[in-house]
DNA sequence: TCCGTATTGAACT
DNA sequence: AGTTCAATACGGA
């Protein structure tokens, strides 16, 4: 993955997210920073293409935070290993309001028994919310973990009509 | 090679 | 219903 060249903020009613782009597409989305401020790109220096991607992201994120299914996303440049990408691809097929267990995702990528590795791949998801890693639960309906903090996982699931 | 992990299921209280 | 425990796949150092 080429290095990120632009970092922009996305204001939402849930806080200000941070999005990073490479020349190839969106590479990273971060939850509202609970500390340091990222250095943001100057608006005047933005290529038209990036502005368009960013506008598209804003719409998609707004819908996702409302618990709706994703609008079209800008091009993605996620990197990651083959295994991670295959996990993230499966995650994108889970509809709003539905969930899978780590073990079910492992089966779906053809590695039954790799449920623990699936958890690690979820934790490495560069696009939380948009790639719905919050829809992966532990077996037996337990909620499992979330690298962005459990409040976010509960909030996102609640917006989709799931309660815990 | 070793270590940590957003797991799992069985075997125990 | 809660706790412990071993087996497990993967990735990073």
Coordinates of N, CA and C (backbone and C1' of nucleotides) in Angstrom, one line a residue:
Chain A
X1 N 0.9 -1.2 0.0 CA 0.0 0.0 0.0 C 0.9 1.2 0.0
X2 N 0.6 2.1 -0.9 CA 1.4 3.4 -0.9 C 1.0 4.2 0.3
X3 N 1.9 5.1 0.7 CA 1.7 5.9 1.9 C 0.5 6.8 1.7
X4 N -0.2 7.1 2.9 CA -1.3 8.1 2.9 C -0.7 9.4 2.5
X5 N -1.5 10.1 1.6 CA -1.0 11.4 1.2 C -1.9 12.5 1.7
X6 N -3.2 12.2 2.1 CA -4.0 13.2 2.6 C -4.8 12.7 3.8
X7 N -5.0 13.5 4.8 CA -5.8 13.2 5.9 C -6.8 14.3 6.2
X8 N -8.0 13.9 6.3 CA -9.1 14.8 6.4 C -10.1 14.4 7.5
X9 N -10.8 15.4 8.0 CA -11.7 15.1 9.1 C -13.1 15.0 8.5
X10 N -13.9 14.1 9.2 CA -15.3 13.9 8.8 C -16.2 14.2 10.0
X11 N -16.9 15.3 10.0 CA -17.8 15.7 11.1 C -19.1 14.9 11.0
X12 N -19.4 14.2 12.1 CA -20.7 13.5 12.2 C -21.4 13.9 13.5
X13 N -22.6 13.5 13.7 CA -23.2 13.8 15.0 C -22.6 13.0 16.1
X14 N -21.8 12.0 15.8 CA -21.2 11.1 16.8 C -19.7 11.6 17.0
X15 N -19.3 12.7 16.4 CA -17.9 13.1 16.6 C -17.2 13.3 15.3
X16 N -16.0 13.7 15.4 CA -15.2 13.9 14.1 C -14.3 12.8 13.9
X17 N -14.6 12.0 12.8 CA -13.7 10.9 12.4 C -12.6 11.5 11.5
X18 N -11.5 10.6 11.4 CA -10.4 11.0 10.6 C -10.2 10.0 9.4
X19 N -10.2 10.5 8.2 CA -10.0 9.6 7.0 C -8.7 9.9 6.4
X20 N -8.0 8.8 6.0 CA -6.7 9.0 5.2 C -6.9 8.4 3.8
X21 N -6.2 9.0 2.9 CA -6.3 8.5 1.5 C -4.9 8.4 1.0
X22 N -4.7 7.3 0.1 CA -3.5 7.2 -0.7 C -3.9 7.7 -2.1
X23 N -3.0 7.6 -3.1 CA -3.3 8.0 -4.4 C -4.4 7.0 -5.0
X24 N -4.5 5.8 -4.4 CA -5.4 4.8 -4.9 C -6.7 4.8 -4.3
X25 N -6.9 5.4 -3.1 CA -8.2 5.4 -2.5 C -8.1 5.6 -1.0
X26 N -9.3 5.4 -0.4 CA -9.4 5.5 1.1 C -8.6 4.3 1.7
X27 N -7.7 4.7 2.7 CA -6.9 3.6 3.3 C -7.2 3.5 4.8
X28 N -7.9 4.4 5.4 CA -8.0 4.3 6.8 C -9.1 5.2 7.3
X29 N -9.9 4.7 8.3 CA -10.9 5.6 9.0 C -10.7 5.4 10.5
X30 N -10.6 6.5 11.2 CA -10.4 6.4 12.6 C -11.5 7.0 13.4
X31 N -11.8 6.4 14.5 CA -12.9 6.9 15.4 C -12.5 8.3 15.9
X32 N -13.4 9.1 16.3 CA -13.1 10.4 16.9 C -12.0 10.3 17.9
X33 N -10.9 11.1 17.6 CA -9.7 11.0 18.4 C -10.0 11.4 19.9
X34 N -9.5 10.6 20.8 CA -9.6 10.8 22.2 C -8.4 11.4 22.7
X35 N -7.6 12.1 21.9 CA -6.4 12.7 22.3 C -5.8 13.6 21.3
X36 N -4.7 13.1 20.7 CA -3.9 13.9 19.7 C -4.7 14.3 18.5
X37 N -4.4 15.4 18.0 CA -5.0 15.9 16.8 C -4.2 15.5 15.6
X38 N -4.8 14.9 14.6 CA -4.0 14.5 13.4 C -3.7 15.8 12.6
X39 N -2.6 15.7 11.9 CA -2.4 16.9 11.0 C -3.2 16.7 9.7
X40 N -4.1 17.7 9.5 CA -5.0 17.6 8.4 C -4.4 18.3 7.2
X41 N -4.8 17.7 6.0 CA -4.4 18.4 4.8 C -5.1 19.7 4.6
X42 N -4.4 20.6 3.9 CA -5.1 21.9 3.6 C -6.1 21.7 2.5
X43 N -7.3 22.3 2.6 CA -8.3 22.1 1.6 C -7.9 22.6 0.2
X44 N -7.1 23.6 0.2 CA -6.7 24.2 -1.1 C -5.8 23.3 -1.8
X45 N -5.1 22.4 -1.2 CA -4.2 21.5 -1.8 C -4.8 20.2 -2.3
X46 N -6.1 20.0 -2.1 CA -6.7 18.7 -2.4 C -7.0 18.6 -3.9
X47 N -6.5 17.4 -4.5 CA -6.9 17.1 -5.8 C -8.5 16.9 -5.9
X48 N -9.0 17.2 -7.0 CA -10.5 17.1 -7.2 C -10.9 15.7 -6.8
X49 N -10.1 14.7 -7.3 CA -10.5 13.3 -7.1 C -10.7 13.0 -5.6
X50 N -9.8 13.5 -4.8 CA -9.8 13.2 -3.3 C -11.1 13.9 -2.7
X51 N -11.3 15.1 -3.2 CA -12.5 15.8 -2.7 C -13.8 15.0 -3.0
X52 N -13.8 14.4 -4.2 CA -15.0 13.6 -4.6 C -15.1 12.4 -3.7
X53 N -14.0 11.7 -3.5 CA -13.9 10.5 -2.6 C -14.4 10.9 -1.2
X54 N -14.0 12.0 -0.7 CA -14.3 12.4 0.6 C -15.8 12.7 0.8
X55 N -16.3 13.4 -0.2 CA -17.8 13.6 -0.2 C -18.6 12.3 -0.1
X56 N -18.1 11.4 -0.9 CA -18.7 10.1 -1.0 C -18.6 9.4 0.4
X57 N -17.5 9.5 1.0 CA -17.3 8.9 2.3 C -18.2 9.5 3.3
X58 N -18.3 10.8 3.2 CA -19.2 11.5 4.2 C -20.6 10.9 4.2
X59 N -21.2 10.7 3.0 CA -22.5 10.2 2.8 C -22.6 8.8 3.4
X60 N -21.6 8.0 3.0 CA -21.6 6.5 3.4 C -21.5 6.4 4.9
X61 N -20.7 7.3 5.5 CA -20.5 7.2 7.0 C -21.8 7.6 7.7
X62 N -22.4 8.7 7.2 CA -23.6 9.1 7.8 C -24.7 8.0 7.8
X63 N -24.8 7.3 6.6 CA -25.8 6.2 6.6 C -25.4 5.1 7.5
X64 N -24.1 4.8 7.5 CA -23.7 3.6 8.4 C -23.9 3.9 9.8
X65 N -23.7 5.2 10.2 CA -23.9 5.5 11.6 C -25.4 5.6 12.0
X66 N -26.2 5.7 11.0 CA -27.7 5.6 11.2 C -28.2 4.2 11.2
X67 N -27.3 3.2 11.0 CA -27.7 1.8 11.0 C -28.2 1.4 9.6
X68 N -28.0 2.2 8.6 CA -28.5 1.8 7.3 C -27.4 1.1 6.5
X69 N -27.8 0.4 5.4 CA -26.8 -0.2 4.6 C -26.0 0.8 3.8
X70 N -24.8 0.4 3.6 CA -23.8 1.3 3.0 C -24.2 1.9 1.6
X71 N -24.0 3.2 1.4 CA -24.0 3.7 0.1 C -22.7 3.3 -0.6
X72 N -22.6 3.7 -1.8 CA -21.4 3.4 -2.5 C -20.2 4.0 -1.8
X73 N -19.1 3.2 -1.7 CA -17.9 3.7 -1.1 C -16.9 4.2 -2.2
X74 N -16.0 5.1 -1.8 CA -15.0 5.5 -2.7 C -14.0 4.3 -2.9
X75 N -13.1 4.4 -3.9 CA -12.2 3.3 -4.1 C -11.4 3.1 -2.8
X76 N -11.0 1.8 -2.5 CA -10.4 1.5 -1.3 C -8.9 1.0 -1.6
X77 N -8.0 1.3 -0.6 CA -6.6 0.9 -0.8 C -6.2 0.4 0.6
X78 N -6.7 -0.8 0.9 CA -6.6 -1.3 2.3 C -5.3 -2.0 2.7
X79 N -4.6 -2.6 1.7 CA -3.4 -3.4 2.1 C -3.9 -4.6 2.9
X80 N -3.0 -5.1 3.8 CA -3.4 -6.2 4.6 C -2.9 -7.5 3.9
X81 N -2.9 -8.6 4.7 CA -2.5 -9.9 4.1 C -3.7 -10.5 3.4
X82 N -3.4 -11.5 2.6 CA -4.5 -12.2 1.9 C -5.6 -12.7 2.8
X83 N -5.2 -13.2 4.0 CA -6.2 -13.7 4.9 C -7.0 -12.6 5.5
X84 N -6.4 -11.5 5.8 CA -7.1 -10.3 6.3 C -8.1 -9.8 5.3
X85 N -7.6 -9.7 4.1 CA -8.5 -9.2 3.0 C -9.7 -10.1 2.8
X86 N -9.5 -11.4 2.9 CA -10.6 -12.3 2.7 C -11.6 -12.2 3.8
X87 N -11.1 -12.0 5.0 CA -12.0 -11.8 6.2 C -12.8 -10.5 6.0
X88 N -12.1 -9.4 5.6 CA -12.8 -8.1 5.4 C -13.9 -8.2 4.3
X89 N -13.6 -9.0 3.3 CA -14.6 -9.2 2.2 C -15.8 -9.8 2.7
X90 N -15.6 -10.8 3.6 CA -16.8 -11.5 4.2 C -17.6 -10.5 5.0
X91 N -16.9 -9.7 5.8 CA -17.6 -8.7 6.7 C -18.5 -7.8 5.9
X92 N -18.1 -7.4 4.7 CA -18.8 -6.5 3.9 C -20.1 -7.1 3.3
X93 N -20.2 -8.5 3.4 CA -21.5 -9.1 3.0 C -22.5 -9.2 4.1
X94 N -22.1 -8.9 5.3 CA -23.1 -9.0 6.4 C -24.0 -7.7 6.4
X95 N -25.3 -8.0 6.2 CA -26.2 -6.8 6.1 C -26.4 -6.2 7.5
X96 N -26.9 -4.9 7.4 CA -27.2 -4.2 8.7 C -28.3 -5.0 9.4
X97 N -28.1 -5.1 10.7 CA -29.0 -5.9 11.6 C -28.7 -7.3 11.7
X98 N -27.8 -7.9 10.9 CA -27.5 -9.3 10.9 C -26.1 -9.4 11.6
X99 N -25.8 -10.6 12.1 CA -24.5 -10.8 12.7 C -24.0 -12.2 12.4
X100 N -22.7 -12.4 12.5 CA -22.1 -13.7 12.4 C -21.2 -13.9 13.6
X101 N -20.8 -15.1 13.9 CA -19.9 -15.3 14.9 C -18.5 -15.4 14.3
X102 N -17.4 -15.3 15.1 CA -16.1 -15.4 14.6 C -15.9 -16.7 13.9
X103 N -16.5 -17.8 14.5 CA -16.3 -19.1 13.9 C -17.0 -19.2 12.6
X104 N -18.2 -18.5 12.4 CA -18.9 -18.6 11.1 C -18.1 -17.8 10.1
X105 N -17.5 -16.7 10.4 CA -16.6 -16.0 9.5 C -15.5 -16.9 9.1
X106 N -14.9 -17.6 10.0 CA -13.8 -18.5 9.7 C -14.2 -19.6 8.7
X107 N -15.4 -20.1 8.9 CA -15.9 -21.1 7.9 C -16.0 -20.5 6.6
X108 N -16.5 -19.3 6.6 CA -16.8 -18.6 5.3 C -15.6 -18.3 4.5
X109 N -14.4 -18.2 5.2 CA -13.2 -17.9 4.4 C -12.5 -19.3 4.2
X110 N -13.1 -20.4 4.5 CA -12.5 -21.7 4.2 C -11.5 -22.1 5.2
X111 N -11.5 -21.5 6.4 CA -10.6 -21.9 7.5 C -11.3 -22.2 8.8
X112 N -12.2 -23.2 8.8 CA -12.9 -23.6 10.0 C -11.9 -23.8 11.1
X113 N -12.1 -23.2 12.2 CA -11.2 -23.4 13.3 C -10.3 -22.2 13.5
X114 N -10.3 -21.3 12.5 CA -9.5 -20.1 12.6 C -10.2 -18.9 13.2
X115 N -11.2 -19.2 14.1 CA -12.0 -18.2 14.7 C -11.2 -17.1 15.4
X116 N -10.2 -17.6 16.1 CA -9.3 -16.7 16.8 C -8.5 -15.8 15.9
X117 N -8.1 -16.3 14.8 CA -7.4 -15.5 13.8 C -8.3 -14.5 13.2
X118 N -9.6 -14.9 13.0 CA -10.6 -14.0 12.5 C -10.7 -12.8 13.4
X119 N -10.7 -13.0 14.7 CA -10.8 -11.9 15.7 C -9.6 -11.0 15.5
X120 N -8.4 -11.5 15.3 CA -7.3 -10.7 15.0 C -7.4 -9.9 13.8
X121 N -8.0 -10.5 12.7 CA -8.2 -9.8 11.4 C -9.2 -8.7 11.6
X122 N -10.2 -8.9 12.4 CA -11.2 -7.9 12.7 C -10.6 -6.7 13.4
X123 N -9.7 -7.0 14.3 CA -9.0 -6.0 15.0 C -8.1 -5.1 14.1
X124 N -7.7 -5.7 13.0 CA -6.8 -5.0 12.1 C -7.6 -4.3 11.0
X125 N -8.9 -4.3 11.1 CA -9.8 -3.7 10.1 C -9.5 -2.2 10.0
X126 N -9.0 -1.7 8.8 CA -8.7 -0.3 8.7 C -9.9 0.7 8.6
X127 N -11.1 0.1 8.3 CA -12.2 0.9 8.1 C -13.4 0.5 9.0
X128 N -13.2 0.7 10.3 CA -14.3 0.4 11.2 C -15.6 1.2 10.8
X129 N -16.7 0.6 11.1 CA -18.1 1.2 10.8 C -18.4 0.8 9.3
X130 N -17.5 1.2 8.4 CA -17.8 1.0 7.0 C -17.6 -0.5 6.6
X131 N -16.6 -1.1 7.1 CA -16.4 -2.6 7.0 C -16.9 -3.0 8.4
X132 N -18.1 -3.6 8.4 CA -18.8 -3.8 9.7 C -18.3 -4.9 10.6
X133 N -17.1 -4.7 11.1 CA -16.5 -5.7 12.0 C -17.3 -5.8 13.3
X134 N -18.2 -4.8 13.6 CA -19.0 -4.8 14.8 C -20.1 -5.8 14.7
X135 N -20.3 -6.4 13.5 CA -21.4 -7.4 13.3 C -20.9 -8.8 13.5
X136 N -19.6 -8.9 14.0 CA -19.1 -10.2 14.3 C -19.1 -10.4 15.9
X137 N -19.8 -11.4 16.3 CA -20.0 -11.6 17.8 C -19.3 -12.9 18.1
X138 N -19.1 -13.2 19.4 CA -18.5 -14.4 19.9 C -19.7 -15.5 19.8
X139 N -19.3 -16.7 20.0 CA -20.3 -17.8 19.9 C -21.3 -17.6 21.1
X140 N -22.5 -18.1 20.9 CA -23.5 -18.1 21.9 C -24.1 -16.7 22.1
X141 N -23.9 -15.8 21.2 CA -24.5 -14.5 21.3 C -23.7 -13.5 22.2
X142 N -22.6 -14.0 22.7 CA -21.8 -13.0 23.5 C -21.2 -12.0 22.6
X143 N -20.9 -10.8 23.1 CA -20.6 -9.7 22.3 C -19.2 -9.7 21.7
X144 N -18.3 -10.3 22.4 CA -16.9 -10.3 21.9 C -16.2 -9.0 22.2
X145 N -15.2 -8.7 21.4 CA -14.4 -7.4 21.7 C -14.6 -6.4 20.6
X146 N -13.9 -5.3 20.7 CA -13.9 -4.3 19.7 C -12.7 -3.4 19.9
X147 N -11.8 -3.2 18.9 CA -10.6 -2.5 19.1 C -10.9 -1.0 19.3
X148 N -12.0 -0.5 18.8 CA -12.4 0.9 19.0 C -13.0 1.2 20.3
X149 N -13.2 0.2 21.1 CA -13.9 0.4 22.4 C -15.3 -0.2 22.4
X150 N -15.7 -0.9 23.5 CA -16.9 -1.6 23.5 C -18.1 -0.7 23.3
X151 N -18.0 0.6 23.8 CA -19.2 1.5 23.6 C -19.5 1.7 22.2
X152 N -18.5 1.7 21.3 CA -18.8 1.9 19.9 C -19.5 0.6 19.3
X153 N -19.0 -0.5 19.8 CA -19.7 -1.7 19.2 C -21.1 -1.8 19.6
X154 N -21.4 -1.5 20.9 CA -22.8 -1.5 21.4 C -23.6 -0.5 20.7
X155 N -23.0 0.7 20.5 CA -23.8 1.8 19.9 C -24.1 1.4 18.4
X156 N -23.1 0.9 17.7 CA -23.4 0.6 16.3 C -24.4 -0.5 16.2
X157 N -24.3 -1.6 17.0 CA -25.3 -2.6 17.0 C -26.7 -2.1 17.4
X158 N -26.7 -1.2 18.3 CA -28.0 -0.7 18.8 C -28.7 0.1 17.6
X159 N -27.9 0.8 16.9 CA -28.4 1.6 15.7 C -29.0 0.7 14.7
X160 N -28.6 -0.6 14.7 CA -29.1 -1.6 13.7 C -30.1 -2.4 14.3
X161 N -30.6 -2.0 15.5 CA -31.7 -2.8 16.1 C -31.3 -3.9 16.9
X162 N -30.0 -4.1 17.3 CA -29.6 -5.2 18.1 C -29.3 -4.6 19.5
X163 N -29.8 -5.4 20.5 CA -29.6 -4.9 21.9 C -28.7 -5.9 22.7
X164 N -27.9 -5.5 23.6 CA -27.2 -6.4 24.4 C -27.3 -6.1 25.9
Chain B
dT1 P 11.8 -23.9 14.2 O5' 11.6 -22.8 15.2 C5' 12.8 -22.2 15.8 C4' 12.4 -21.2 16.8 C3' 11.3 -21.6 17.7 O3' 11.6 -21.2 19.1 C1' 10.8 -19.6 16.7
dC2 P 10.6 -21.8 20.2 O5' 10.2 -20.4 21.0 C5' 11.0 -19.3 20.8 C4' 10.1 -18.0 21.2 C3' 9.0 -18.3 22.1 O3' 8.8 -17.2 23.0 C1' 8.1 -17.4 20.1
dC3 P 7.9 -17.4 24.3 O5' 6.8 -16.2 24.2 C5' 7.3 -14.9 23.7 C4' 6.1 -14.2 23.2 C3' 4.8 -14.4 24.0 O3' 4.4 -13.1 24.5 C1' 4.4 -14.6 21.7
dG4 P 3.2 -13.1 25.6 O5' 2.0 -12.4 24.7 C5' 2.3 -11.2 24.1 C4' 1.1 -10.9 23.1 C3' -0.3 -11.0 23.8 O3' -1.1 -9.9 23.4 C1' -0.1 -12.4 21.9
dT5 P -2.5 -9.7 24.2 O5' -3.5 -10.2 23.1 C5' -3.6 -9.5 21.9 C4' -4.5 -10.2 21.0 C3' -5.9 -10.6 21.6 O3' -6.9 -10.0 20.8 C1' -4.9 -12.4 20.4
dA6 P -7.3 -8.5 21.3 O5' -8.9 -8.5 21.1 C5' -9.7 -9.0 22.1 C4' -10.9 -9.6 21.5 C3' -10.7 -10.7 20.4 O3' -11.7 -11.7 20.5 C1' -11.8 -8.9 19.4
dT7 P -11.3 -13.0 21.4 O5' -12.3 -14.1 20.7 C5' -12.4 -14.2 19.3 C4' -12.7 -15.6 19.0 C3' -14.0 -16.1 19.6 O3' -14.8 -16.8 18.6 C1' -12.3 -17.6 20.1
dT8 P -16.2 -17.5 18.9 O5' -15.8 -18.9 19.4 C5' -15.1 -19.8 18.5 C4' -14.8 -21.1 19.0 C3' -16.1 -21.7 19.8 O3' -16.4 -22.9 19.1 C1' -14.1 -21.9 21.1
dG9 P -17.9 -23.5 19.3 O5' -17.6 -24.8 20.2 C5' -16.7 -25.7 19.9 C4' -16.3 -26.5 21.1 C3' -17.5 -27.0 21.9 O3' -17.3 -28.4 22.1 C1' -16.0 -25.9 23.3
dA10 P -18.4 -29.3 22.9 O5' -17.5 -30.2 23.8 C5' -16.0 -30.3 23.6 C4' -15.3 -30.5 24.9 C3' -16.2 -31.3 25.9 O3' -15.4 -32.2 26.6 C1' -15.5 -29.2 26.8
dA11 P -16.0 -33.3 27.6 O5' -15.3 -32.9 29.0 C5' -13.9 -32.5 29.1 C4' -13.7 -31.9 30.4 C3' -14.4 -32.6 31.6 O3' -13.6 -32.6 32.7 C1' -15.0 -30.3 31.5
dC12 P -13.6 -33.8 33.8 O5' -13.7 -33.2 35.2 C5' -14.9 -32.4 35.6 C4' -14.5 -31.0 36.0 C3' -15.0 -30.6 37.3 O3' -14.1 -30.7 38.3 C1' -15.3 -28.9 35.6
dT13 P -14.6 -31.2 39.8 O5' -16.0 -30.4 40.1 C5' -16.2 -29.7 41.3 C4' -15.8 -28.2 41.0 C3' -16.4 -27.3 42.1 O3' -15.5 -26.2 42.4 C1' -17.3 -26.7 39.9
Chain C
dA1 P -28.8 -20.5 33.1 O5' -27.6 -20.1 34.1 C5' -27.7 -19.2 35.2 C4' -26.4 -18.9 35.8 C3' -25.4 -18.2 34.9 O3' -24.6 -17.3 35.7 C1' -24.4 -20.2 35.5
dG2 P -23.6 -16.3 34.9 O5' -22.2 -16.7 35.5 C5' -21.9 -16.7 36.9 C4' -20.7 -17.5 37.2 C3' -19.4 -17.0 36.4 O3' -18.4 -16.7 37.4 C1' -19.7 -19.3 36.2
dT3 P -17.0 -16.2 36.8 O5' -16.1 -17.5 36.7 C5' -16.0 -18.4 37.9 C4' -14.9 -19.4 37.6 C3' -13.7 -18.9 36.8 O3' -12.5 -19.3 37.5 C1' -14.6 -20.7 35.7
dT4 P -11.1 -18.9 36.9 O5' -10.6 -20.3 36.3 C5' -10.8 -21.5 37.0 C4' -10.4 -22.7 36.2 C3' -9.0 -22.5 35.5 O3' -8.3 -23.7 35.6 C1' -10.7 -23.0 33.9
dC5 P -6.8 -23.8 35.3 O5' -6.8 -24.6 33.9 C5' -7.7 -25.6 33.7 C4' -7.6 -26.1 32.3 C3' -6.3 -25.7 31.6 O3' -5.7 -26.8 30.9 C1' -8.2 -25.0 30.3
dA6 P -4.2 -26.7 30.5 O5' -4.2 -27.5 29.1 C5' -5.1 -28.6 28.9 C4' -5.7 -28.6 27.5 C3' -4.6 -28.4 26.4 O3' -4.8 -29.4 25.4 C1' -6.2 -26.7 26.2
dA7 P -3.7 -29.6 24.3 O5' -4.5 -29.0 23.0 C5' -5.8 -29.5 22.7 C4' -6.4 -28.7 21.6 C3' -5.4 -28.5 20.4 O3' -6.0 -28.8 19.2 C1' -6.3 -26.5 21.1
dT8 P -5.1 -28.8 17.9 O5' -5.4 -27.3 17.3 C5' -6.8 -26.9 17.2 C4' -6.8 -25.4 16.8 C3' -5.7 -25.0 15.9 O3' -6.2 -25.1 14.6 C1' -6.2 -23.4 17.6
dA9 P -5.1 -24.9 13.3 O5' -5.3 -23.4 12.9 C5' -6.5 -22.8 12.6 C4' -6.3 -21.4 12.1 C3' -5.2 -21.3 11.1 O3' -5.6 -20.3 10.1 C1' -4.7 -20.0 13.0
dC10 P -4.7 -20.0 8.9 O5' -4.0 -18.6 9.4 C5' -4.8 -17.5 9.7 C4' -4.0 -16.5 10.4 C3' -2.8 -16.0 9.8 O3' -3.1 -14.7 9.2 C1' -2.5 -16.2 12.1
dG11 P -2.0 -14.0 8.3 O5' -1.3 -13.0 9.3 C5' -2.0 -12.1 10.1 C4' -1.1 -11.4 11.0 C3' 0.2 -10.8 10.3 O3' 0.5 -9.6 11.0 C1' 0.8 -12.3 12.0
dG12 P 1.3 -8.5 10.3 O5' 2.3 -8.1 11.4 C5' 1.9 -7.7 12.7 C4' 3.0 -7.9 13.7 C3' 4.3 -7.4 13.2 O3' 5.0 -6.7 14.3 C1' 4.6 -9.6 13.9
dA13 P 6.2 -5.8 14.0 O5' 7.3 -6.4 15.1 C5' 6.9 -6.9 16.3 C4' 8.0 -7.7 16.9 C3' 9.4 -7.2 16.5 O3' 10.3 -7.3 17.6 C1' 9.2 -9.4 15.9

